[in-house]
Short mmCIF file of C-alpha atoms and ligand atoms in Angstrom, two decimals:
data_model
loop_
_atom_site.label_atom_id
_atom_site.label_comp_id
_atom_site.label_asym_id
_atom_site.label_seq_id
_atom_site.Cartn_x
_atom_site.Cartn_y
_atom_site.Cartn_z
CA MET A 452 0.00 0.00 0.00
CA MET A 453 1.22 3.49 -0.75
CA ARG A 454 0.10 7.09 -0.21
CA LEU A 455 -1.73 8.51 -3.22
CA ASP A 456 0.51 11.60 -3.53
CA LYS A 457 3.68 9.43 -3.50
CA TYR A 458 2.12 7.12 -6.08
CA LEU A 459 1.30 10.04 -8.39
CA CYS A 460 4.84 11.41 -8.05
CA GLU A 461 6.36 8.01 -8.83
CA THR A 462 4.16 7.54 -11.90
CA GLY A 463 5.33 10.87 -13.31
CA PHE A 464 2.53 13.33 -12.54
CA GLY A 465 4.81 15.88 -10.90
CA THR A 466 6.37 16.92 -7.63
CA ARG A 467 4.58 16.49 -4.31
CA SER A 468 3.21 20.04 -4.44
CA GLN A 469 2.12 19.76 -8.09
CA VAL A 470 0.36 16.50 -7.30
CA LYS A 471 -1.38 18.04 -4.28
CA ALA A 472 -2.73 20.79 -6.53
CA LEU A 473 -4.08 18.20 -8.98
CA LEU A 474 -5.79 16.40 -6.11
CA LYS A 475 -7.31 19.61 -4.80
CA LYS A 476 -8.75 20.38 -8.23
CA GLY A 477 -10.53 17.00 -8.20
CA LEU A 478 -8.62 15.72 -11.23
CA VAL A 479 -7.62 12.40 -9.67
CA GLN A 480 -9.81 9.30 -9.62
CA VAL A 481 -9.14 6.08 -7.77
CA ASP A 482 -11.22 3.10 -8.89
CA GLY A 483 -13.72 5.45 -10.48
CA GLU A 484 -14.14 7.79 -7.49
CA THR A 485 -12.70 11.28 -7.18
CA ALA A 486 -9.96 11.31 -4.55
CA LYS A 487 -8.79 14.54 -2.93
CA ARG A 488 -6.75 13.36 0.06
CA PRO A 489 -2.98 13.06 -0.60
CA GLU A 490 -2.62 10.64 2.31
CA LEU A 491 -5.20 8.18 0.97
CA LYS A 492 -3.64 4.69 0.93
CA ILE A 493 -3.95 2.84 -2.35
CA ASP A 494 -2.81 -0.55 -3.59
CA GLU A 495 -0.09 0.34 -6.08
CA HIS A 496 -0.48 -3.01 -7.87
CA ARG A 497 -4.27 -3.11 -8.14
CA SER A 498 -5.89 0.31 -7.77
CA GLN A 499 -6.94 1.95 -11.05
CA VAL A 500 -5.76 5.55 -10.87
CA THR A 501 -6.34 8.26 -13.46
CA CYS A 502 -5.19 11.85 -13.40
CA ALA A 503 -6.89 14.32 -15.75
CA GLY A 504 -8.20 11.27 -17.63
CA MET A 505 -4.75 9.70 -18.03
CA ARG A 506 -4.13 6.28 -16.59
CA ALA A 507 -1.25 6.03 -14.11
CA VAL A 508 1.03 3.03 -14.72
CA TYR A 509 3.08 1.92 -11.75
CA GLN A 510 6.37 0.09 -12.29
CA GLU A 511 8.14 -1.17 -9.26
CA HIS A 512 11.48 -1.33 -11.02
CA VAL A 513 13.37 0.68 -13.58
CA TYR A 514 14.75 -0.99 -16.74
CA LEU A 515 16.98 0.98 -19.08
CA MET A 516 18.68 -0.13 -22.27
CA MET A 517 21.95 1.71 -22.86
CA ASN A 518 24.23 1.76 -25.85
CA LYS A 519 27.39 1.68 -23.79
CA PRO A 520 30.14 3.81 -25.33
CA GLN A 521 33.81 2.89 -25.30
CA GLY A 522 35.88 4.39 -22.50
CA VAL A 523 33.44 4.06 -19.57
CA LEU A 524 33.36 1.36 -16.92
CA SER A 525 30.41 -1.03 -16.43
CA ALA A 526 30.27 -0.26 -12.73
CA THR A 527 28.07 1.81 -10.44
CA GLU A 528 30.83 4.08 -9.21
CA ASP A 529 34.56 4.57 -9.46
CA ARG A 530 36.76 7.13 -7.80
CA ARG A 531 38.82 7.90 -10.89
CA GLN A 532 37.01 6.77 -13.98
CA LYS A 533 33.66 7.51 -15.54
CA THR A 534 31.05 4.77 -15.17
CA VAL A 535 27.90 3.99 -17.13
CA LEU A 536 25.84 5.32 -14.23
CA ASP A 537 27.52 8.71 -14.53
CA LEU A 538 25.74 8.92 -17.89
CA VAL A 539 22.26 8.33 -16.42
CA GLU A 540 20.12 11.26 -15.39
CA GLU A 541 17.11 9.28 -14.10
CA LYS A 542 15.74 10.09 -10.68
CA ALA A 543 16.30 6.47 -9.67
CA ALA A 544 19.92 6.35 -10.96
CA ASP A 545 21.40 5.70 -7.52
CA ARG A 546 19.46 2.41 -7.27
CA LEU A 547 20.50 1.10 -10.68
CA PHE A 548 23.28 -1.30 -11.59
CA PRO A 549 24.46 -2.84 -14.86
CA VAL A 550 23.43 -6.43 -15.59
CA GLY A 551 26.81 -8.02 -16.24
CA ARG A 552 29.90 -6.25 -17.40
CA LEU A 553 31.26 -5.11 -20.71
CA ASP A 554 34.94 -4.24 -20.88
CA LYS A 555 35.87 -0.58 -20.85
CA ASP A 556 36.63 -0.69 -24.59
CA THR A 557 33.49 -2.72 -25.49
CA GLU A 558 30.40 -0.96 -26.79
CA GLY A 559 26.79 -1.92 -27.13
CA LEU A 560 23.82 -3.29 -25.27
CA LEU A 561 23.86 -2.90 -21.52
CA LEU A 562 20.79 -3.34 -19.35
CA LEU A 563 20.59 -1.11 -16.26
CA THR A 564 18.04 -1.95 -13.60
CA ASP A 565 17.22 -2.10 -9.91
CA ASP A 566 15.57 -5.52 -10.32
CA GLY A 567 17.98 -7.93 -8.65
CA GLU A 568 15.85 -10.96 -9.40
CA LEU A 569 15.80 -10.37 -13.16
CA ALA A 570 19.52 -9.55 -13.19
CA HIS A 571 20.32 -12.75 -11.31
CA ALA A 572 18.27 -14.86 -13.74
CA LEU A 573 19.86 -13.26 -16.80
CA LEU A 574 23.35 -13.84 -15.45
CA SER A 575 22.80 -17.30 -14.04
CA PRO A 576 25.06 -19.82 -15.85
CA LYS A 577 22.22 -22.34 -15.58
CA LYS A 578 19.87 -20.23 -17.71
CA HIS A 579 22.22 -20.16 -20.72
CA VAL A 580 21.03 -16.79 -21.98
CA ASP A 581 22.43 -16.12 -25.48
CA LYS A 582 24.60 -13.05 -25.89
CA VAL A 583 25.42 -11.92 -29.41
CA TYR A 584 28.49 -9.80 -30.20
CA GLU A 585 29.89 -8.29 -33.34
CA ALA A 586 33.67 -8.11 -33.46
CA GLU A 587 36.47 -6.88 -35.64
CA ILE A 588 39.37 -9.30 -35.71
CA GLN A 589 42.94 -8.76 -36.75
CA GLY A 590 43.70 -11.62 -39.12
CA GLN A 591 41.80 -14.01 -41.31
CA VAL A 592 38.93 -15.95 -39.77
CA GLY A 593 37.92 -19.17 -41.50
CA GLN A 594 35.87 -22.36 -41.24
CA GLU A 595 38.46 -23.96 -38.95
CA HIS A 596 37.69 -21.22 -36.40
CA VAL A 597 33.96 -21.81 -36.79
CA ARG A 598 34.50 -25.48 -36.01
CA ARG A 599 36.70 -24.79 -32.99
CA PHE A 600 34.24 -22.27 -31.53
CA ALA A 601 31.46 -24.85 -31.96
CA GLU A 602 33.53 -27.53 -30.21
CA GLY A 603 34.42 -25.36 -27.21
CA LEU A 604 37.80 -23.77 -26.47
CA ASP A 605 40.35 -23.98 -23.71
CA ILE A 606 40.66 -20.41 -22.40
CA GLY A 607 42.47 -21.39 -19.23
CA GLU A 608 39.39 -22.15 -17.13
CA LYS A 609 38.59 -25.48 -15.45
CA ARG A 610 36.33 -26.43 -18.34
CA PRO A 611 36.31 -25.54 -22.03
CA THR A 612 33.84 -22.90 -23.18
CA LEU A 613 30.35 -24.05 -24.10
CA PRO A 614 29.74 -24.45 -27.85
CA ALA A 615 29.58 -21.01 -29.43
CA LYS A 616 28.31 -19.93 -32.83
CA LEU A 617 30.79 -18.04 -34.99
CA GLU A 618 29.49 -16.40 -38.16
CA ILE A 619 31.93 -14.82 -40.60
CA LEU A 620 30.66 -11.54 -42.01
CA SER A 621 33.86 -10.77 -43.94
CA SER A 622 37.31 -12.27 -43.94
CA GLY A 623 40.62 -10.71 -44.87
CA GLU A 624 43.55 -8.91 -43.24
CA THR A 625 40.93 -7.81 -40.76
CA SER A 626 37.75 -9.82 -40.44
CA ARG A 627 34.26 -9.06 -39.16
CA VAL A 628 32.37 -11.72 -37.25
CA ARG A 629 29.29 -12.31 -35.18
CA VAL A 630 29.63 -14.56 -32.13
CA THR A 631 26.89 -16.05 -29.95
CA ILE A 632 27.90 -17.27 -26.49
CA ARG A 633 25.78 -18.65 -23.66
CA GLU A 634 28.03 -17.77 -20.71
CA GLY A 635 29.77 -14.65 -19.55
CA LYS A 636 33.31 -15.39 -18.45
CA PHE A 637 35.73 -12.52 -17.88
CA HIS A 638 36.92 -11.16 -21.28
CA GLN A 639 35.36 -14.25 -22.82
CA ILE A 640 35.20 -13.22 -26.48
CA LYS A 641 38.72 -11.78 -26.45
CA ARG A 642 40.08 -14.90 -24.76
CA MET A 643 38.29 -17.20 -27.21
CA PHE A 644 39.93 -15.44 -30.14
CA GLN A 645 43.29 -15.44 -28.37
CA ALA A 646 42.92 -19.22 -27.98
CA VAL A 647 42.78 -19.54 -31.78
CA GLY A 648 45.63 -17.07 -32.38
CA CYS A 649 43.58 -13.97 -33.28
CA GLN A 650 43.11 -10.58 -31.69
CA VAL A 651 39.86 -8.69 -31.16
CA THR A 652 40.30 -5.04 -32.16
CA ALA A 653 36.69 -3.89 -31.63
CA LEU A 654 33.75 -5.47 -29.82
CA ARG A 655 30.09 -4.54 -29.62
CA ARG A 656 27.22 -6.41 -27.94
CA LEU A 657 24.06 -6.63 -30.02
CA SER A 658 21.70 -8.64 -27.83
CA MET A 659 21.14 -10.46 -24.58
CA GLY A 660 18.34 -13.04 -24.59
CA SER A 661 15.40 -11.51 -26.44
CA LEU A 662 16.63 -7.97 -25.82
CA CYS A 663 18.21 -6.32 -28.88
CA LEU A 664 20.17 -3.11 -28.99
CA ASP A 665 18.06 -0.27 -30.37
CA GLU A 666 20.17 0.89 -33.32
CA GLY A 667 18.65 4.36 -32.92
CA LEU A 668 20.55 4.86 -29.64
CA GLU A 669 23.78 6.79 -30.07
CA PRO A 670 26.71 5.56 -27.93
CA GLY A 671 26.05 6.82 -24.39
CA ALA A 672 22.29 7.18 -24.94
CA TYR A 673 19.67 5.09 -23.18
CA ARG A 674 15.94 4.59 -23.02
CA ALA A 675 13.41 2.70 -20.91
CA LEU A 676 12.49 -0.80 -22.09
CA SER A 677 9.06 -0.98 -23.66
CA PRO A 678 6.47 -3.11 -21.82
CA GLU A 679 6.74 -5.67 -24.67
CA GLU A 680 10.55 -5.86 -24.41
CA LEU A 681 10.31 -6.39 -20.68
CA GLU A 682 7.62 -9.02 -20.98
CA ARG A 683 9.59 -10.99 -23.59
CA LEU A 684 12.74 -10.79 -21.49
CA LYS A 685 10.94 -12.13 -18.45
CA GLU A 686 9.24 -14.90 -20.48
CA HIS A 687 12.56 -15.88 -21.97
CA ILE A 688 14.07 -16.68 -18.61
N1 URA B 1521 33.80 -10.61 -24.01
C1 URA B 1521 34.85 -9.76 -23.91
O1 URA B 1521 35.97 -10.13 -24.18
N2 URA B 1521 34.61 -8.51 -23.50
C2 URA B 1521 33.37 -8.03 -23.24
O2 URA B 1521 33.22 -6.86 -22.90
C3 URA B 1521 32.30 -8.92 -23.36
C4 URA B 1521 32.53 -10.21 -23.75
#
């Protein structure tokens, strides 16, 4: 249960004093009845609240998709270096954390949330959530590499990597590839290429489970997940 004025603030209808003015004017309805008392307790998950005819939608958690730029850390704070959360201007920014890490020089899809349960499920090795990366590789990548990625590679861990899908987009002095992995070991993509004698010169994450990077987001930009994106992500795991 939650106070009506707090609920209206959290669903984006303004500051406490703006919301109080809306209540006073009789513009707020709770389950079809006009409500004027800011302290009225409502059920944030069940009550139907409208303000000036607009339906309030309550979300317990915040989910942001960021196109992480190169040069910032996937951390919540750092004394010396800029982190992804330094780029976020949301009110709830101090509660958010990145779901998994991308290296400082890696770009692309990064989910920021305050939903620990979802983050845990997405990162759990047991759930085998696919992560797709695009990489630029110094050197020629060929079918032998595709086979070795599919077999699993020794990257110095107790066990070889799980079978990964390597697609060659172009091959030459530098090659472009797409790689799908189902785990998230430290520097995994770079170490997998090292294991076959190649070097990653640029890396970008395109997707995580059903969630795909919005190509309209410039590096450093972010947006809230749509209700459909969130639903599909939760279904997926
Ligand atoms: N693999 C890497 O090597 N780096 C990343 O940032 C992500 C996956």
